[in-house]
Short mmCIF file of C-alpha atoms in Angstrom, two decimals:
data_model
loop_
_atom_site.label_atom_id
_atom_site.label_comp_id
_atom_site.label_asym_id
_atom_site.label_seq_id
_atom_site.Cartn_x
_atom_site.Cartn_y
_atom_site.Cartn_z
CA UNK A 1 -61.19 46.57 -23.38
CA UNK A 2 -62.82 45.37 -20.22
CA UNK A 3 -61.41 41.82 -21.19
CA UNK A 4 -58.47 42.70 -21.72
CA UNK A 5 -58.00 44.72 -18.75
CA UNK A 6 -59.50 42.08 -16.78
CA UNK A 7 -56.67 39.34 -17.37
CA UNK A 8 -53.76 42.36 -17.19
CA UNK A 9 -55.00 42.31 -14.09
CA UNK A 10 -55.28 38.56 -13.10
CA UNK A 11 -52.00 38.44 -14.56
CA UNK A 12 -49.95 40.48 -12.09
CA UNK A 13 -51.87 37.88 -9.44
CA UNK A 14 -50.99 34.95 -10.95
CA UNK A 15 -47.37 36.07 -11.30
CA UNK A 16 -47.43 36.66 -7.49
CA UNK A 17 -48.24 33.73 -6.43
CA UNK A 18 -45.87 31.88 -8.55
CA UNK A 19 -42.89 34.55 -6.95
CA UNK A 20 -44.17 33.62 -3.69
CA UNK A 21 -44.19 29.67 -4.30
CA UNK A 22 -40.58 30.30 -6.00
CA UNK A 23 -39.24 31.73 -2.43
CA UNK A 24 -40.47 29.02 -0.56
CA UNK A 25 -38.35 27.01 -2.60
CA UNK A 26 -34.78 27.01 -3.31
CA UNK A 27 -33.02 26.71 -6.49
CA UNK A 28 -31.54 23.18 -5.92
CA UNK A 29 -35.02 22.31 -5.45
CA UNK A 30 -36.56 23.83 -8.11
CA UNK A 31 -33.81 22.18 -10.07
CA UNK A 32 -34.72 18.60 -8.85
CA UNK A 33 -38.52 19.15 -9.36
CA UNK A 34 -38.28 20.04 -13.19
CA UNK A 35 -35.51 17.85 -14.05
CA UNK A 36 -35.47 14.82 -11.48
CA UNK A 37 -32.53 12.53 -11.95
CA UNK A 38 -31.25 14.63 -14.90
CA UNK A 39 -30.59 17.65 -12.08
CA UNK A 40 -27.04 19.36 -12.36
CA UNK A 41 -28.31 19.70 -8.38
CA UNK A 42 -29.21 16.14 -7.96
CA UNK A 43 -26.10 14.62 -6.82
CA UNK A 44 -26.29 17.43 -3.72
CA UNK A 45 -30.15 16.41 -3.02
CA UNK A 46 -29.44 13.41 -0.23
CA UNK A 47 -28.87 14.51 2.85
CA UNK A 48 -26.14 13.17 5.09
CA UNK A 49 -27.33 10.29 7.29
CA UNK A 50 -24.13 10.03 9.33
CA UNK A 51 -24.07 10.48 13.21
CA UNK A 52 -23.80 14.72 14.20
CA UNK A 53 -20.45 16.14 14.56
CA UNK A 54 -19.48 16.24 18.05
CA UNK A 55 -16.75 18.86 17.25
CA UNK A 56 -13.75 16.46 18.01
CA UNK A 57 -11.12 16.01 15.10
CA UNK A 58 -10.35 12.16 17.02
CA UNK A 59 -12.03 9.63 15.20
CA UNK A 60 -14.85 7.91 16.73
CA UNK A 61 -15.91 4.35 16.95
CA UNK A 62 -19.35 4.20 15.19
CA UNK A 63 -20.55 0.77 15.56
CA UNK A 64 -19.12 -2.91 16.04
CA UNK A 65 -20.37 -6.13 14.95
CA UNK A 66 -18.74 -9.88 15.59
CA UNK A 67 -17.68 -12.28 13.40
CA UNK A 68 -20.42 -15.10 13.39
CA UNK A 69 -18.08 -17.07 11.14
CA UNK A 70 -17.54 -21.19 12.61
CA UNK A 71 -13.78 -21.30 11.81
CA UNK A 72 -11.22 -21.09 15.09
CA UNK A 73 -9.26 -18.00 15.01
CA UNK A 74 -6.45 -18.16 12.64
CA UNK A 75 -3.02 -17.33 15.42
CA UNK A 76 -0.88 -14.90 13.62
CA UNK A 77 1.96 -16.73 11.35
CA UNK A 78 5.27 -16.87 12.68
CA UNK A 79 6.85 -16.10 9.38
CA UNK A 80 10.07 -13.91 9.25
CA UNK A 81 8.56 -12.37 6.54
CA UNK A 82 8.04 -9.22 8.34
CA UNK A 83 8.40 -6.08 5.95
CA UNK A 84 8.15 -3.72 8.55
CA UNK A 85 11.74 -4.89 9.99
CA UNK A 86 13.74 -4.53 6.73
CA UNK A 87 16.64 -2.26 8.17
CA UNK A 88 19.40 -3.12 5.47
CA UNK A 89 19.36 0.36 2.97
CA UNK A 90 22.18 0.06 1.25
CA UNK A 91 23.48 -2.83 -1.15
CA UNK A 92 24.82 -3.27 -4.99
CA UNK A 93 22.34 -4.93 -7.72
CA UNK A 94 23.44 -6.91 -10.57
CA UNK A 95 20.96 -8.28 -12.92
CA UNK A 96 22.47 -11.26 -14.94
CA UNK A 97 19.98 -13.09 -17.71
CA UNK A 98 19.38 -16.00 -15.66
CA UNK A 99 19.97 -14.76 -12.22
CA UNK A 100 19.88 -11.55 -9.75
CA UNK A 101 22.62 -10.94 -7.47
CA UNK A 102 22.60 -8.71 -4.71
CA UNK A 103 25.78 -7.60 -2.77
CA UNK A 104 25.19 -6.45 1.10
CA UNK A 105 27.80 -5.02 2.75
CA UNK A 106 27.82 -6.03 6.55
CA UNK A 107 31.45 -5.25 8.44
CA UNK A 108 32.96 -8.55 9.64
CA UNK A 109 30.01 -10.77 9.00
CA UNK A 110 32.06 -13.74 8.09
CA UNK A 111 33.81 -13.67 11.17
CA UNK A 112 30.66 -12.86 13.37
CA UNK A 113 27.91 -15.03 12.21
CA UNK A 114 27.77 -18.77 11.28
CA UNK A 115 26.08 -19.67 7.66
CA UNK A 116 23.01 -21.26 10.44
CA UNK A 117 22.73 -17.36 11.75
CA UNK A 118 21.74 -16.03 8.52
CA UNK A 119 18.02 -17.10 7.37
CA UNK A 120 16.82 -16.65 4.03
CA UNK A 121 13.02 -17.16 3.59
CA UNK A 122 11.56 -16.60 0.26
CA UNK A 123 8.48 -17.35 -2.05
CA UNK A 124 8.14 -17.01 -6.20
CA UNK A 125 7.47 -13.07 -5.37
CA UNK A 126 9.42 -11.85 -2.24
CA UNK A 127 12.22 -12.97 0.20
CA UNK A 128 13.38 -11.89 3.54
CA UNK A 129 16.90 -12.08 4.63
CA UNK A 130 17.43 -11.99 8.49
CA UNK A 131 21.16 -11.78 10.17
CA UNK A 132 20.90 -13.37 13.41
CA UNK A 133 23.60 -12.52 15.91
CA UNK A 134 25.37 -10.31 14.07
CA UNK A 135 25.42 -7.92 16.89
CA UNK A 136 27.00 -8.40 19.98
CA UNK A 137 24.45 -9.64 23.28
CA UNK A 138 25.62 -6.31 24.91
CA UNK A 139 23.51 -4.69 21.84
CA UNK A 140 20.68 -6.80 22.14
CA UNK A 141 17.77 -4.25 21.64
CA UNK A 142 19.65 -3.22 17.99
CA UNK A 143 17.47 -5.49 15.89
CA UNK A 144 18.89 -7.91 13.59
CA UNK A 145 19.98 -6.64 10.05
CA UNK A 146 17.42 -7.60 7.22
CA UNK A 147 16.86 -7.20 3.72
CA UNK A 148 12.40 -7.93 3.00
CA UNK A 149 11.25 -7.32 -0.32
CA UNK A 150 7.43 -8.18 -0.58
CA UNK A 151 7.19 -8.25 -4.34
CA UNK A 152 9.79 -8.70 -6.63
CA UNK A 153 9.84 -7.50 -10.36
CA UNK A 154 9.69 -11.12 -11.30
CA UNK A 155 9.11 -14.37 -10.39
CA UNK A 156 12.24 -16.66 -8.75
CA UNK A 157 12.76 -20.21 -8.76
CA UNK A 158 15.20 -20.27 -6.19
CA UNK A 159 17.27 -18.19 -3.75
CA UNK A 160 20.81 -18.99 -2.11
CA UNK A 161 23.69 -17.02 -0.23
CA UNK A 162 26.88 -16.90 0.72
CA UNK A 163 28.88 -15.43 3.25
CA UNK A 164 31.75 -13.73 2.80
CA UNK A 165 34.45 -11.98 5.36
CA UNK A 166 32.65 -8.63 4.21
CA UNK A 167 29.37 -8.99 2.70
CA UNK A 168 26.25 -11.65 2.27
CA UNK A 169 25.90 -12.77 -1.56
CA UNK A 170 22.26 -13.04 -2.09
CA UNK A 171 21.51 -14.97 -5.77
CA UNK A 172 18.18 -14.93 -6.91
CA UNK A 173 17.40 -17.66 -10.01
CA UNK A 174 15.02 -16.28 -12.28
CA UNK A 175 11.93 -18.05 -13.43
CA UNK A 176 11.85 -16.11 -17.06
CA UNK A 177 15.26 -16.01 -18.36
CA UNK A 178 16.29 -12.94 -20.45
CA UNK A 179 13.75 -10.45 -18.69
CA UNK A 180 15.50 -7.22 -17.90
CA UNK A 181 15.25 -6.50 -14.18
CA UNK A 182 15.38 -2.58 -13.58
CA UNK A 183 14.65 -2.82 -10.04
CA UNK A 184 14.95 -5.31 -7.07
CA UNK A 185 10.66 -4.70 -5.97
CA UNK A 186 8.34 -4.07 -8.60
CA UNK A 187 7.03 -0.46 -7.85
CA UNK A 188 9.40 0.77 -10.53
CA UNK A 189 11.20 2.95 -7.88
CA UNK A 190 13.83 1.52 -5.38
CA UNK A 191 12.54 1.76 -1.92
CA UNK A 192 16.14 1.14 -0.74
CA UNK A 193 19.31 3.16 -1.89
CA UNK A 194 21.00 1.42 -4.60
CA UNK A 195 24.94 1.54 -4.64
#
């Protein structure tokens, strides 16, 4: 009996000083020790090495480092490809086999603007269509209408226009003939209203 009574009583001891080590330590930790990379806890182990809050909702600069590259710098193109300025919403789209046609609307252009004032730029995935002078000099902060489409649901070949009294025929040729073209731009949506 002595022997037993002798570890019931180093028991309640040892069992201490286990509780005690367990309060030192918290349950994420405890976690991590006994199960290491396996831890449900161990993604929340690293501690953020970020600079502190300074309370500010403004971002911050945090550092900046130059370019040690040898190249000159590279001037910005001059290309009107600009898809920023694209200010024409509205226009009609007609998707033949071989070609895409697209009808804009623009009041008097024919009489207005010269074939030289309109300026079609355009690659095998995107165009921009620019109206120069179309407006009258009086009007000269009123940018000039444009059409920019930076990716088209296909590939073209080839793009032309014409101007009529009324509107600006815009014919794209397509590269694949017989592909269905839902949409003008390839994000499956219209980004423009289509009449």
């Amino acid at each position: 009996m002595t022997l037993s009574s002798t570890t019931e009583a180093e028991a309640p001891a040892a069992s201490s000083t286990s509780a005690g080590e367990d309060l030192s330590k918290s349950a994420l930790q405890d976690n991590l020790e006994r199960k290491g990379k396996n831890a449900y806890y161990f993604a929340h182990a690293h501690k953020a090495t970020g600079p502190a809050w300074d309370g500010k909702a403004e971002p911050r600069l945090l550092s900046s480092t130059t370019s040690n590259n040898s190249q000159e710098a590279v001037p910005k193109s001059t290309s009107t490809f600009d898809y920023a300025k694209s200010n024409i919403t509205s226009y009609a789209f007609l998707d033949e086999p071989s070609k895409i046609k697209l009808y804009i609307e623009l009041k008097d252009v024919g009489t207005k603007c010269t074939d030289e004032d309109i300026v079609l730029d355009w690659s095998e995935r995107s165009f921009s269509l620019t109206v120069h002078n179309y407006h009258p000099p009086a009007e000269a902060t009123t940018p000039a209408p444009c059409l920019c489409f930076a990716r088209l649901s296909g590939p073209i070949s080839k793009a032309t226009f014409k101007r009529k009294d009324q509107k600006i025929i815009l014919t794209l040729i397509k590269v694949e003939e017989n592909v269905t073209w839902h949409t003008i731009n390839d994000k499956g949506t219209p980004s423009h209203e289509v009449v």
